[in-house]
Amino acid sequence: MTPQPQKMHLDELDERIVWELLRDAGQSNKALAERLGVSESTTINRVRALRAAGVVGKAHVTIDVEALGFNVQALVFVRLRPQARPRIKEFAEMAARIPQTINVFFMGGNDDFVIHVFCTSTGQLRDLVSTRLSMDPAVATTSTQVVFDYIPGVTRMEHVSGWDEIRAPIPA
């Protein structure tokens, strides 16, 4: 059995490091240290500890999927049959392994999953939904919504000062 990462208490510097990595995971350790006003050894050791604790995972790059020929993005809402509830994890793993899948969200509410996919065409999207998802015996229904545009929130966070602002109550 794989050991679970230890929970760690995050101090203010840890939170600032996570915030800066969220905004730009590809920045160098030197740039991160300069931005935070601390030594490079401090940031590299802190980032290592955050990774070991599972607070920070792999860095991801944001890509323009249309530049790669994937002109259609969609959200596929999936409801499983009631008798298929024991297969929830198995279904989620299967959906995540579909090559066109970007994200799989396990949901509460009317639908069990929302699967974010990108495809080369509406024909490829139709085939993915009709053969890979709808034909699965665990699936009761699917509903597909085409995404016209996608704006990753973390790339637009210059106006947010940090975690405390996000934690704050929503003003009335």
Tab-separated table of N, CA and C in Angstrom:
chain	number	residue	atom	x	y	z
A	1	MET	N	0.838	-1.165	0.000
A	1	MET	CA	0.000	0.000	0.000
A	1	MET	C	0.896	1.246	0.000
A	2	THR	N	0.525	2.259	-0.810
A	2	THR	CA	1.299	3.485	-0.920
A	2	THR	C	1.066	4.356	0.310
A	3	PRO	N	2.151	4.813	0.950
A	3	PRO	CA	1.955	5.673	2.125
A	3	PRO	C	1.327	6.997	1.706
A	4	GLN	N	0.411	7.493	2.538
A	4	GLN	CA	-0.234	8.774	2.288
A	4	GLN	C	0.698	9.898	2.719
A	5	PRO	N	0.695	11.032	1.939
A	5	PRO	CA	1.523	12.158	2.356
A	5	PRO	C	1.066	12.675	3.717
A	6	GLN	N	2.022	13.145	4.508
A	6	GLN	CA	1.729	13.717	5.810
A	6	GLN	C	1.076	15.085	5.629
A	7	LYS	N	0.092	15.397	6.462
A	7	LYS	CA	-0.487	16.741	6.464
A	7	LYS	C	0.566	17.676	7.026
A	8	MET	N	0.693	18.836	6.409
A	8	MET	CA	1.649	19.791	6.937
A	8	MET	C	0.951	21.107	7.225
A	9	HIS	N	1.423	21.786	8.252
A	9	HIS	CA	0.902	23.106	8.572
A	9	HIS	C	1.593	24.105	7.650
A	10	LEU	N	0.797	24.881	6.932
A	10	LEU	CA	1.358	25.874	6.027
A	10	LEU	C	1.450	27.218	6.728
A	11	ASP	N	2.644	27.782	6.716
A	11	ASP	CA	2.794	29.126	7.270
A	11	ASP	C	2.606	30.141	6.137
A	12	GLU	N	2.770	31.410	6.466
A	12	GLU	CA	2.535	32.473	5.489
A	12	GLU	C	3.449	32.334	4.263
A	13	LEU	N	4.708	31.998	4.477
A	13	LEU	CA	5.631	31.851	3.350
A	13	LEU	C	5.228	30.669	2.464
A	14	ASP	N	4.847	29.547	3.076
A	14	ASP	CA	4.382	28.399	2.293
A	14	ASP	C	3.208	28.808	1.403
A	15	GLU	N	2.258	29.523	1.988
A	15	GLU	CA	1.087	29.949	1.214
A	15	GLU	C	1.477	30.895	0.093
A	16	ARG	N	2.422	31.793	0.345
A	16	ARG	CA	2.872	32.700	-0.710
A	16	ARG	C	3.566	31.922	-1.823
A	17	ILE	N	4.340	30.898	-1.466
A	17	ILE	CA	5.008	30.065	-2.471
A	17	ILE	C	3.960	29.349	-3.326
A	18	VAL	N	2.982	28.737	-2.679
A	18	VAL	CA	1.929	28.031	-3.432
A	18	VAL	C	1.198	29.007	-4.343
A	19	TRP	N	0.904	30.202	-3.838
A	19	TRP	CA	0.215	31.215	-4.641
A	19	TRP	C	1.023	31.554	-5.895
A	20	GLU	N	2.313	31.808	-5.722
A	20	GLU	CA	3.158	32.176	-6.861
A	20	GLU	C	3.306	31.018	-7.845
A	21	LEU	N	3.379	29.793	-7.342
A	21	LEU	CA	3.461	28.638	-8.241
A	21	LEU	C	2.153	28.427	-8.997
A	22	LEU	N	1.039	28.717	-8.345
A	22	LEU	CA	-0.244	28.620	-9.024
A	22	LEU	C	-0.300	29.617	-10.172
A	23	ARG	N	0.186	30.802	-9.951
A	23	ARG	CA	0.168	31.837	-10.979
A	23	ARG	C	1.148	31.528	-12.102
A	24	ASP	N	2.315	30.927	-11.768
A	24	ASP	CA	3.320	30.612	-12.790
A	24	ASP	C	4.173	29.450	-12.312
A	25	ALA	N	3.738	28.237	-12.625
A	25	ALA	CA	4.448	27.041	-12.160
A	25	ALA	C	5.788	26.857	-12.862
A	26	GLY	N	5.978	27.529	-13.980
A	26	GLY	CA	7.213	27.350	-14.741
A	26	GLY	C	8.329	28.305	-14.374
A	27	GLN	N	8.091	29.193	-13.431
A	27	GLN	CA	9.135	30.150	-13.075
A	27	GLN	C	10.301	29.431	-12.408
A	28	SER	N	11.465	29.983	-12.582
A	28	SER	CA	12.658	29.384	-11.979
A	28	SER	C	12.634	29.586	-10.466
A	29	ASN	N	13.405	28.770	-9.779
A	29	ASN	CA	13.533	28.929	-8.333
A	29	ASN	C	14.118	30.296	-8.006
A	30	LYS	N	15.051	30.751	-8.815
A	30	LYS	CA	15.661	32.070	-8.601
A	30	LYS	C	14.598	33.165	-8.688
A	31	ALA	N	13.744	33.101	-9.719
A	31	ALA	CA	12.687	34.107	-9.887
A	31	ALA	C	11.693	34.045	-8.731
A	32	LEU	N	11.362	32.837	-8.297
A	32	LEU	CA	10.442	32.670	-7.181
A	32	LEU	C	11.015	33.293	-5.913
A	33	ALA	N	12.276	33.015	-5.631
A	33	ALA	CA	12.934	33.567	-4.436
A	33	ALA	C	12.976	35.086	-4.500
A	34	GLU	N	13.321	35.635	-5.668
A	34	GLU	CA	13.362	37.097	-5.819
A	34	GLU	C	11.977	37.707	-5.602
A	35	ARG	N	10.963	37.080	-6.169
A	35	ARG	CA	9.593	37.599	-6.052
A	35	ARG	C	9.137	37.622	-4.592
A	36	LEU	N	9.572	36.629	-3.819
A	36	LEU	CA	9.156	36.520	-2.421
A	36	LEU	C	10.114	37.201	-1.451
A	37	GLY	N	11.282	37.623	-1.941
A	37	GLY	CA	12.240	38.298	-1.080
A	37	GLY	C	12.918	37.378	-0.086
A	38	VAL	N	13.158	36.134	-0.505
A	38	VAL	CA	13.846	35.174	0.361
A	38	VAL	C	14.977	34.525	-0.432
A	39	SER	N	15.793	33.716	0.238
A	39	SER	CA	16.920	33.073	-0.441
A	39	SER	C	16.431	31.931	-1.336
A	40	GLU	N	17.235	31.613	-2.326
A	40	GLU	CA	16.923	30.499	-3.225
A	40	GLU	C	16.878	29.171	-2.472
A	41	SER	N	17.756	29.012	-1.492
A	41	SER	CA	17.756	27.752	-0.730
A	41	SER	C	16.455	27.617	0.071
A	42	THR	N	15.924	28.733	0.547
A	42	THR	CA	14.662	28.685	1.284
A	42	THR	C	13.534	28.204	0.374
A	43	THR	N	13.435	28.801	-0.819
A	43	THR	CA	12.324	28.403	-1.700
A	43	THR	C	12.480	26.980	-2.197
A	44	ILE	N	13.697	26.576	-2.526
A	44	ILE	CA	13.848	25.212	-3.050
A	44	ILE	C	13.515	24.184	-1.969
A	45	ASN	N	13.931	24.443	-0.729
A	45	ASN	CA	13.620	23.516	0.368
A	45	ASN	C	12.130	23.524	0.685
A	46	ARG	N	11.513	24.687	0.679
A	46	ARG	CA	10.077	24.779	0.945
A	46	ARG	C	9.276	24.079	-0.151
A	47	VAL	N	9.637	24.289	-1.402
A	47	VAL	CA	8.908	23.639	-2.505
A	47	VAL	C	9.062	22.125	-2.406
A	48	ARG	N	10.244	21.654	-2.088
A	48	ARG	CA	10.442	20.203	-1.904
A	48	ARG	C	9.534	19.662	-0.806
A	49	ALA	N	9.451	20.381	0.315
A	49	ALA	CA	8.595	19.948	1.428
A	49	ALA	C	7.122	19.982	1.015
A	50	LEU	N	6.719	20.994	0.273
A	50	LEU	CA	5.328	21.091	-0.196
A	50	LEU	C	4.999	19.940	-1.152
A	51	ARG	N	5.944	19.577	-1.999
A	51	ARG	CA	5.730	18.432	-2.903
A	51	ARG	C	5.643	17.127	-2.112
A	52	ALA	N	6.544	16.944	-1.162
A	52	ALA	CA	6.559	15.713	-0.359
A	52	ALA	C	5.264	15.562	0.432
A	53	ALA	N	4.689	16.674	0.865
A	53	ALA	CA	3.442	16.632	1.637
A	53	ALA	C	2.218	16.527	0.734
A	54	GLY	N	2.418	16.606	-0.584
A	54	GLY	CA	1.291	16.507	-1.503
A	54	GLY	C	0.519	17.808	-1.687
A	55	VAL	N	1.036	18.906	-1.131
A	55	VAL	CA	0.375	20.202	-1.289
A	55	VAL	C	0.560	20.701	-2.717
A	56	VAL	N	1.749	20.509	-3.261
A	56	VAL	CA	2.066	20.911	-4.626
A	56	VAL	C	2.346	19.643	-5.421
A	57	GLY	N	1.706	19.538	-6.568
A	57	GLY	CA	1.917	18.385	-7.437
A	57	GLY	C	2.727	18.781	-8.651
A	58	LYS	N	2.452	18.103	-9.728
A	58	LYS	CA	3.145	18.376	-10.979
A	58	LYS	C	2.764	19.746	-11.514
A	59	ALA	N	3.713	20.373	-12.172
A	59	ALA	CA	3.436	21.639	-12.856
A	59	ALA	C	2.831	21.318	-14.219
A	60	HIS	N	1.913	22.153	-14.645
A	60	HIS	CA	1.257	21.942	-15.928
A	60	HIS	C	1.415	23.185	-16.787
A	61	VAL	N	1.457	22.959	-18.060
A	61	VAL	CA	1.546	24.059	-18.999
A	61	VAL	C	0.162	24.292	-19.599
A	62	THR	N	-0.169	25.543	-19.852
A	62	THR	CA	-1.416	25.866	-20.527
A	62	THR	C	-1.128	25.902	-22.015
A	63	ILE	N	-1.948	25.198	-22.795
A	63	ILE	CA	-1.721	25.132	-24.242
A	63	ILE	C	-2.932	25.652	-24.998
A	64	ASP	N	-2.702	26.034	-26.231
A	64	ASP	CA	-3.776	26.411	-27.145
A	64	ASP	C	-4.118	25.146	-27.937
A	65	VAL	N	-5.175	24.451	-27.525
A	65	VAL	CA	-5.510	23.177	-28.159
A	65	VAL	C	-5.908	23.361	-29.620
A	66	GLU	N	-6.456	24.515	-29.981
A	66	GLU	CA	-6.805	24.760	-31.383
A	66	GLU	C	-5.562	24.790	-32.261
A	67	ALA	N	-4.449	25.297	-31.733
A	67	ALA	CA	-3.199	25.322	-32.497
A	67	ALA	C	-2.729	23.905	-32.820
A	68	LEU	N	-3.177	22.926	-32.033
A	68	LEU	CA	-2.817	21.533	-32.264
A	68	LEU	C	-3.866	20.791	-33.087
A	69	GLY	N	-4.898	21.519	-33.547
A	69	GLY	CA	-5.924	20.908	-34.393
A	69	GLY	C	-7.150	20.399	-33.657
A	70	PHE	N	-7.265	20.717	-32.381
A	70	PHE	CA	-8.440	20.297	-31.615
A	70	PHE	C	-9.397	21.478	-31.536
A	71	ASN	N	-10.274	21.579	-32.521
A	71	ASN	CA	-11.131	22.755	-32.675
A	71	ASN	C	-12.430	22.673	-31.904
A	72	VAL	N	-12.692	21.535	-31.260
A	72	VAL	CA	-13.946	21.368	-30.527
A	72	VAL	C	-13.633	20.915	-29.104
A	73	GLN	N	-14.124	21.688	-28.137
A	73	GLN	CA	-14.075	21.278	-26.737
A	73	GLN	C	-15.505	21.099	-26.271
A	74	ALA	N	-15.708	20.178	-25.356
A	74	ALA	CA	-17.062	19.949	-24.846
A	74	ALA	C	-17.001	19.472	-23.411
A	75	LEU	N	-18.128	19.660	-22.730
A	75	LEU	CA	-18.358	19.106	-21.404
A	75	LEU	C	-19.432	18.051	-21.579
A	76	VAL	N	-19.112	16.825	-21.217
A	76	VAL	CA	-20.061	15.722	-21.337
A	76	VAL	C	-20.528	15.381	-19.925
A	77	PHE	N	-21.821	15.564	-19.692
A	77	PHE	CA	-22.431	15.273	-18.399
A	77	PHE	C	-22.923	13.829	-18.442
A	78	VAL	N	-22.532	13.042	-17.452
A	78	VAL	CA	-22.847	11.610	-17.447
A	78	VAL	C	-23.570	11.256	-16.151
A	79	ARG	N	-24.680	10.550	-16.307
A	79	ARG	CA	-25.402	10.007	-15.157
A	79	ARG	C	-25.312	8.489	-15.259
A	80	LEU	N	-24.869	7.854	-14.173
A	80	LEU	CA	-24.778	6.390	-14.161
A	80	LEU	C	-26.102	5.782	-13.731
A	81	ARG	N	-26.296	4.534	-14.128
A	81	ARG	CA	-27.481	3.795	-13.689
A	81	ARG	C	-27.362	3.549	-12.181
A	82	PRO	N	-28.487	3.562	-11.451
A	82	PRO	CA	-28.414	3.339	-10.000
A	82	PRO	C	-27.701	2.035	-9.632
A	83	GLN	N	-27.908	0.980	-10.399
A	83	GLN	CA	-27.272	-0.303	-10.083
A	83	GLN	C	-25.777	-0.309	-10.417
A	84	ALA	N	-25.294	0.757	-11.070
A	84	ALA	CA	-23.875	0.836	-11.432
A	84	ALA	C	-23.048	1.602	-10.407
A	85	ARG	N	-23.644	1.999	-9.291
A	85	ARG	CA	-22.922	2.773	-8.279
A	85	ARG	C	-21.619	2.104	-7.825
A	86	PRO	N	-21.564	0.779	-7.708
A	86	PRO	CA	-20.288	0.169	-7.314
A	86	PRO	C	-19.174	0.362	-8.352
A	87	ARG	N	-19.538	0.779	-9.569
A	87	ARG	CA	-18.547	0.963	-10.638
A	87	ARG	C	-18.077	2.411	-10.775
A	88	ILE	N	-18.409	3.280	-9.827
A	88	ILE	CA	-18.092	4.698	-9.978
A	88	ILE	C	-16.598	4.916	-10.213
A	89	LYS	N	-15.745	4.345	-9.375
A	89	LYS	CA	-14.298	4.548	-9.532
A	89	LYS	C	-13.805	3.959	-10.843
A	90	GLU	N	-14.306	2.786	-11.185
A	90	GLU	CA	-13.918	2.135	-12.442
A	90	GLU	C	-14.311	3.004	-13.640
A	91	PHE	N	-15.523	3.561	-13.610
A	91	PHE	CA	-15.970	4.424	-14.705
A	91	PHE	C	-15.099	5.678	-14.790
A	92	ALA	N	-14.799	6.283	-13.651
A	92	ALA	CA	-13.973	7.489	-13.640
A	92	ALA	C	-12.599	7.215	-14.243
A	93	GLU	N	-11.998	6.087	-13.890
A	93	GLU	CA	-10.692	5.717	-14.452
A	93	GLU	C	-10.781	5.493	-15.958
A	94	MET	N	-11.842	4.815	-16.400
A	94	MET	CA	-12.026	4.591	-17.834
A	94	MET	C	-12.147	5.923	-18.559
A	95	ALA	N	-12.964	6.838	-18.026
A	95	ALA	CA	-13.170	8.139	-18.672
A	95	ALA	C	-11.871	8.937	-18.723
A	96	ALA	N	-11.091	8.866	-17.655
A	96	ALA	CA	-9.827	9.602	-17.612
A	96	ALA	C	-8.816	9.058	-18.610
A	97	ARG	N	-8.953	7.800	-18.992
A	97	ARG	CA	-8.010	7.181	-19.934
A	97	ARG	C	-8.387	7.401	-21.398
A	98	ILE	N	-9.541	7.968	-21.657
A	98	ILE	CA	-9.900	8.285	-23.043
A	98	ILE	C	-8.928	9.358	-23.515
A	99	PRO	N	-8.266	9.159	-24.645
A	99	PRO	CA	-7.223	10.100	-25.069
A	99	PRO	C	-7.683	11.562	-25.174
A	100	GLN	N	-8.928	11.800	-25.500
A	100	GLN	CA	-9.418	13.169	-25.673
A	100	GLN	C	-9.822	13.836	-24.351
A	101	THR	N	-9.760	13.124	-23.241
A	101	THR	CA	-10.187	13.667	-21.952
A	101	THR	C	-9.134	14.600	-21.366
A	102	ILE	N	-9.591	15.785	-20.958
A	102	ILE	CA	-8.731	16.750	-20.271
A	102	ILE	C	-8.912	16.610	-18.767
A	103	ASN	N	-10.171	16.596	-18.312
A	103	ASN	CA	-10.490	16.507	-16.887
A	103	ASN	C	-11.723	15.640	-16.691
A	104	VAL	N	-11.776	14.973	-15.549
A	104	VAL	CA	-12.970	14.239	-15.132
A	104	VAL	C	-13.348	14.769	-13.755
A	105	PHE	N	-14.590	15.247	-13.647
A	105	PHE	CA	-15.093	15.767	-12.379
A	105	PHE	C	-16.175	14.825	-11.860
A	106	PHE	N	-16.021	14.316	-10.632
A	106	PHE	CA	-17.040	13.495	-9.976
A	106	PHE	C	-17.927	14.473	-9.226
A	107	MET	N	-19.218	14.483	-9.536
A	107	MET	CA	-20.109	15.542	-9.102
A	107	MET	C	-21.163	15.063	-8.113
A	108	GLY	N	-21.706	16.013	-7.383
A	108	GLY	CA	-22.931	15.818	-6.627
A	108	GLY	C	-24.035	16.473	-7.442
A	109	GLY	N	-25.253	16.055	-7.253
A	109	GLY	CA	-26.346	16.659	-8.016
A	109	GLY	C	-26.933	15.679	-9.016
A	110	ASN	N	-27.523	16.210	-10.074
A	110	ASN	CA	-28.211	15.365	-11.050
A	110	ASN	C	-27.279	14.459	-11.839
A	111	ASP	N	-26.086	14.946	-12.146
A	111	ASP	CA	-25.133	14.160	-12.923
A	111	ASP	C	-24.022	13.644	-12.031
A	112	ASP	N	-23.499	12.485	-12.398
A	112	ASP	CA	-22.417	11.889	-11.617
A	112	ASP	C	-21.042	12.406	-12.033
A	113	PHE	N	-20.883	12.688	-13.316
A	113	PHE	CA	-19.598	13.124	-13.845
A	113	PHE	C	-19.783	14.238	-14.858
A	114	VAL	N	-18.781	15.106	-14.921
A	114	VAL	CA	-18.618	16.030	-16.043
A	114	VAL	C	-17.238	15.722	-16.603
A	115	ILE	N	-17.209	15.415	-17.894
A	115	ILE	CA	-15.959	15.044	-18.547
A	115	ILE	C	-15.637	16.126	-19.575
A	116	HIS	N	-14.493	16.783	-19.394
A	116	HIS	CA	-14.038	17.840	-20.302
A	116	HIS	C	-13.163	17.175	-21.357
A	117	VAL	N	-13.569	17.316	-22.619
A	117	VAL	CA	-12.848	16.672	-23.720
A	117	VAL	C	-12.484	17.691	-24.789
A	118	PHE	N	-11.467	17.372	-25.569
A	118	PHE	CA	-11.180	18.145	-26.770
A	118	PHE	C	-11.073	17.183	-27.937
A	119	CYS	N	-11.612	17.616	-29.091
A	119	CYS	CA	-11.699	16.757	-30.268
A	119	CYS	C	-11.302	17.537	-31.515
A	120	THR	N	-10.993	16.800	-32.561
A	120	THR	CA	-10.625	17.431	-33.823
A	120	THR	C	-11.834	17.957	-34.580
A	121	SER	N	-13.019	17.388	-34.302
A	121	SER	CA	-14.223	17.775	-35.044
A	121	SER	C	-15.464	17.393	-34.250
A	122	THR	N	-16.603	17.893	-34.687
A	122	THR	CA	-17.854	17.478	-34.047
A	122	THR	C	-18.122	16.008	-34.323
A	123	GLY	N	-17.655	15.499	-35.451
A	123	GLY	CA	-17.802	14.070	-35.742
A	123	GLY	C	-17.030	13.220	-34.748
A	124	GLN	N	-15.815	13.625	-34.425
A	124	GLN	CA	-15.035	12.885	-33.439
A	124	GLN	C	-15.705	12.967	-32.060
A	125	LEU	N	-16.240	14.142	-31.731
A	125	LEU	CA	-16.964	14.301	-30.469
A	125	LEU	C	-18.176	13.381	-30.434
A	126	ARG	N	-18.955	13.362	-31.504
A	126	ARG	CA	-20.133	12.488	-31.583
A	126	ARG	C	-19.730	11.035	-31.369
A	127	ASP	N	-18.670	10.595	-32.049
A	127	ASP	CA	-18.229	9.202	-31.926
A	127	ASP	C	-17.747	8.883	-30.513
A	128	LEU	N	-17.041	9.827	-29.896
A	128	LEU	CA	-16.565	9.620	-28.529
A	128	LEU	C	-17.745	9.431	-27.582
A	129	VAL	N	-18.738	10.314	-27.693
A	129	VAL	CA	-19.891	10.238	-26.795
A	129	VAL	C	-20.727	8.999	-27.090
A	130	SER	N	-20.971	8.739	-28.369
A	130	SER	CA	-21.887	7.641	-28.705
A	130	SER	C	-21.270	6.257	-28.554
A	131	THR	N	-19.958	6.133	-28.714
A	131	THR	CA	-19.364	4.793	-28.618
A	131	THR	C	-18.581	4.558	-27.328
A	132	ARG	N	-17.840	5.553	-26.869
A	132	ARG	CA	-17.006	5.345	-25.679
A	132	ARG	C	-17.775	5.574	-24.388
A	133	LEU	N	-18.717	6.521	-24.388
A	133	LEU	CA	-19.407	6.853	-23.147
A	133	LEU	C	-20.815	6.275	-23.094
A	134	SER	N	-21.661	6.637	-24.022
A	134	SER	CA	-23.069	6.214	-23.969
A	134	SER	C	-23.248	4.705	-24.033
A	135	MET	N	-22.359	4.003	-24.687
A	135	MET	CA	-22.494	2.552	-24.828
A	135	MET	C	-22.001	1.787	-23.604
A	136	ASP	N	-21.359	2.468	-22.678
A	136	ASP	CA	-20.901	1.798	-21.459
A	136	ASP	C	-22.133	1.335	-20.681
A	137	PRO	N	-22.190	0.075	-20.257
A	137	PRO	CA	-23.369	-0.436	-19.548
A	137	PRO	C	-23.692	0.291	-18.245
A	138	ALA	N	-22.725	0.993	-17.665
A	138	ALA	CA	-22.970	1.718	-16.425
A	138	ALA	C	-23.709	3.036	-16.656
A	139	VAL	N	-23.709	3.517	-17.898
A	139	VAL	CA	-24.241	4.847	-18.194
A	139	VAL	C	-25.744	4.811	-18.430
A	140	ALA	N	-26.453	5.704	-17.728
A	140	ALA	CA	-27.896	5.869	-17.953
A	140	ALA	C	-28.133	6.929	-19.018
A	141	THR	N	-27.506	8.106	-18.870
A	141	THR	CA	-27.689	9.190	-19.834
A	141	THR	C	-26.414	10.007	-19.965
A	142	THR	N	-26.302	10.679	-21.111
A	142	THR	CA	-25.255	11.678	-21.318
A	142	THR	C	-25.907	12.924	-21.900
A	143	SER	N	-25.273	14.035	-21.654
A	143	SER	CA	-25.678	15.308	-22.238
A	143	SER	C	-24.402	16.050	-22.567
A	144	THR	N	-24.309	16.581	-23.765
A	144	THR	CA	-23.070	17.211	-24.205
A	144	THR	C	-23.287	18.693	-24.465
A	145	GLN	N	-22.392	19.495	-23.913
A	145	GLN	CA	-22.408	20.944	-24.130
A	145	GLN	C	-21.081	21.331	-24.774
A	146	VAL	N	-21.158	22.000	-25.927
A	146	VAL	CA	-19.953	22.457	-26.611
A	146	VAL	C	-19.425	23.700	-25.896
A	147	VAL	N	-18.108	23.765	-25.735
A	147	VAL	CA	-17.452	24.908	-25.110
A	147	VAL	C	-17.044	25.871	-26.221
A	148	PHE	N	-17.551	27.098	-26.177
A	148	PHE	CA	-17.172	28.096	-27.177
A	148	PHE	C	-15.806	28.690	-26.882
A	149	ASP	N	-15.511	28.893	-25.607
A	149	ASP	CA	-14.231	29.471	-25.223
A	149	ASP	C	-13.915	29.028	-23.797
A	150	TYR	N	-12.647	29.006	-23.462
A	150	TYR	CA	-12.195	28.560	-22.157
A	150	TYR	C	-11.170	29.558	-21.647
A	151	ILE	N	-11.415	30.106	-20.483
A	151	ILE	CA	-10.501	31.074	-19.887
A	151	ILE	C	-10.052	30.505	-18.545
A	152	PRO	N	-8.841	29.950	-18.477
A	152	PRO	CA	-8.369	29.402	-17.194
A	152	PRO	C	-8.290	30.502	-16.148
A	153	GLY	N	-8.981	30.328	-15.038
A	153	GLY	CA	-9.033	31.339	-13.995
A	153	GLY	C	-7.682	31.694	-13.416
A	154	VAL	N	-6.813	30.715	-13.241
A	154	VAL	CA	-5.533	30.999	-12.595
A	154	VAL	C	-4.649	31.882	-13.460
A	155	THR	N	-4.938	31.981	-14.750
A	155	THR	CA	-4.136	32.857	-15.603
A	155	THR	C	-4.627	34.294	-15.542
A	156	ARG	N	-5.726	34.524	-14.846
A	156	ARG	CA	-6.316	35.865	-14.755
A	156	ARG	C	-6.418	36.332	-13.306
A	157	MET	N	-5.437	35.990	-12.483
A	157	MET	CA	-5.548	36.269	-11.055
A	157	MET	C	-4.673	37.432	-10.592
A	158	GLU	N	-4.208	38.269	-11.523
A	158	GLU	CA	-3.369	39.393	-11.119
A	158	GLU	C	-4.111	40.333	-10.181
A	159	HIS	N	-5.434	40.372	-10.284
A	159	HIS	CA	-6.251	41.269	-9.460
A	159	HIS	C	-6.528	40.716	-8.065
A	160	VAL	N	-6.108	39.480	-7.796
A	160	VAL	CA	-6.337	38.856	-6.496
A	160	VAL	C	-5.019	38.896	-5.729
A	161	SER	N	-5.081	39.310	-4.473
A	161	SER	CA	-3.861	39.498	-3.689
A	161	SER	C	-3.311	38.213	-3.085
A	162	GLY	N	-4.144	37.195	-2.909
A	162	GLY	CA	-3.655	35.945	-2.323
A	162	GLY	C	-4.775	35.139	-1.702
A	163	TRP	N	-4.381	34.118	-0.944
A	163	TRP	CA	-5.334	33.167	-0.376
A	163	TRP	C	-6.309	33.817	0.598
A	164	ASP	N	-5.836	34.818	1.364
A	164	ASP	CA	-6.733	35.465	2.323
A	164	ASP	C	-7.904	36.137	1.614
A	165	GLU	N	-7.653	36.730	0.470
A	165	GLU	CA	-8.748	37.350	-0.291
A	165	GLU	C	-9.742	36.292	-0.780
A	166	ILE	N	-9.244	35.137	-1.152
A	166	ILE	CA	-10.126	34.058	-1.613
A	166	ILE	C	-10.920	33.473	-0.443
A	167	ARG	N	-10.281	33.379	0.729
A	167	ARG	CA	-10.962	32.843	1.915
A	167	ARG	C	-12.020	33.797	2.476
A	168	ALA	N	-11.911	35.085	2.169
A	168	ALA	CA	-12.800	36.090	2.762
A	168	ALA	C	-14.252	35.841	2.387
A	169	PRO	N	-15.189	36.207	3.264
A	169	PRO	CA	-16.599	36.073	2.932
A	169	PRO	C	-16.934	36.878	1.674
A	170	ILE	N	-17.905	36.386	0.931
A	170	ILE	CA	-18.352	37.082	-0.272
A	170	ILE	C	-19.210	38.259	0.179
A	171	PRO	N	-18.841	39.489	-0.233
A	171	PRO	CA	-19.637	40.644	0.206
A	171	PRO	C	-21.043	40.603	-0.390
A	172	ALA	N	-21.996	41.104	0.408
A	172	ALA	CA	-23.394	41.114	-0.041
A	172	ALA	C	-23.630	42.201	-1.057
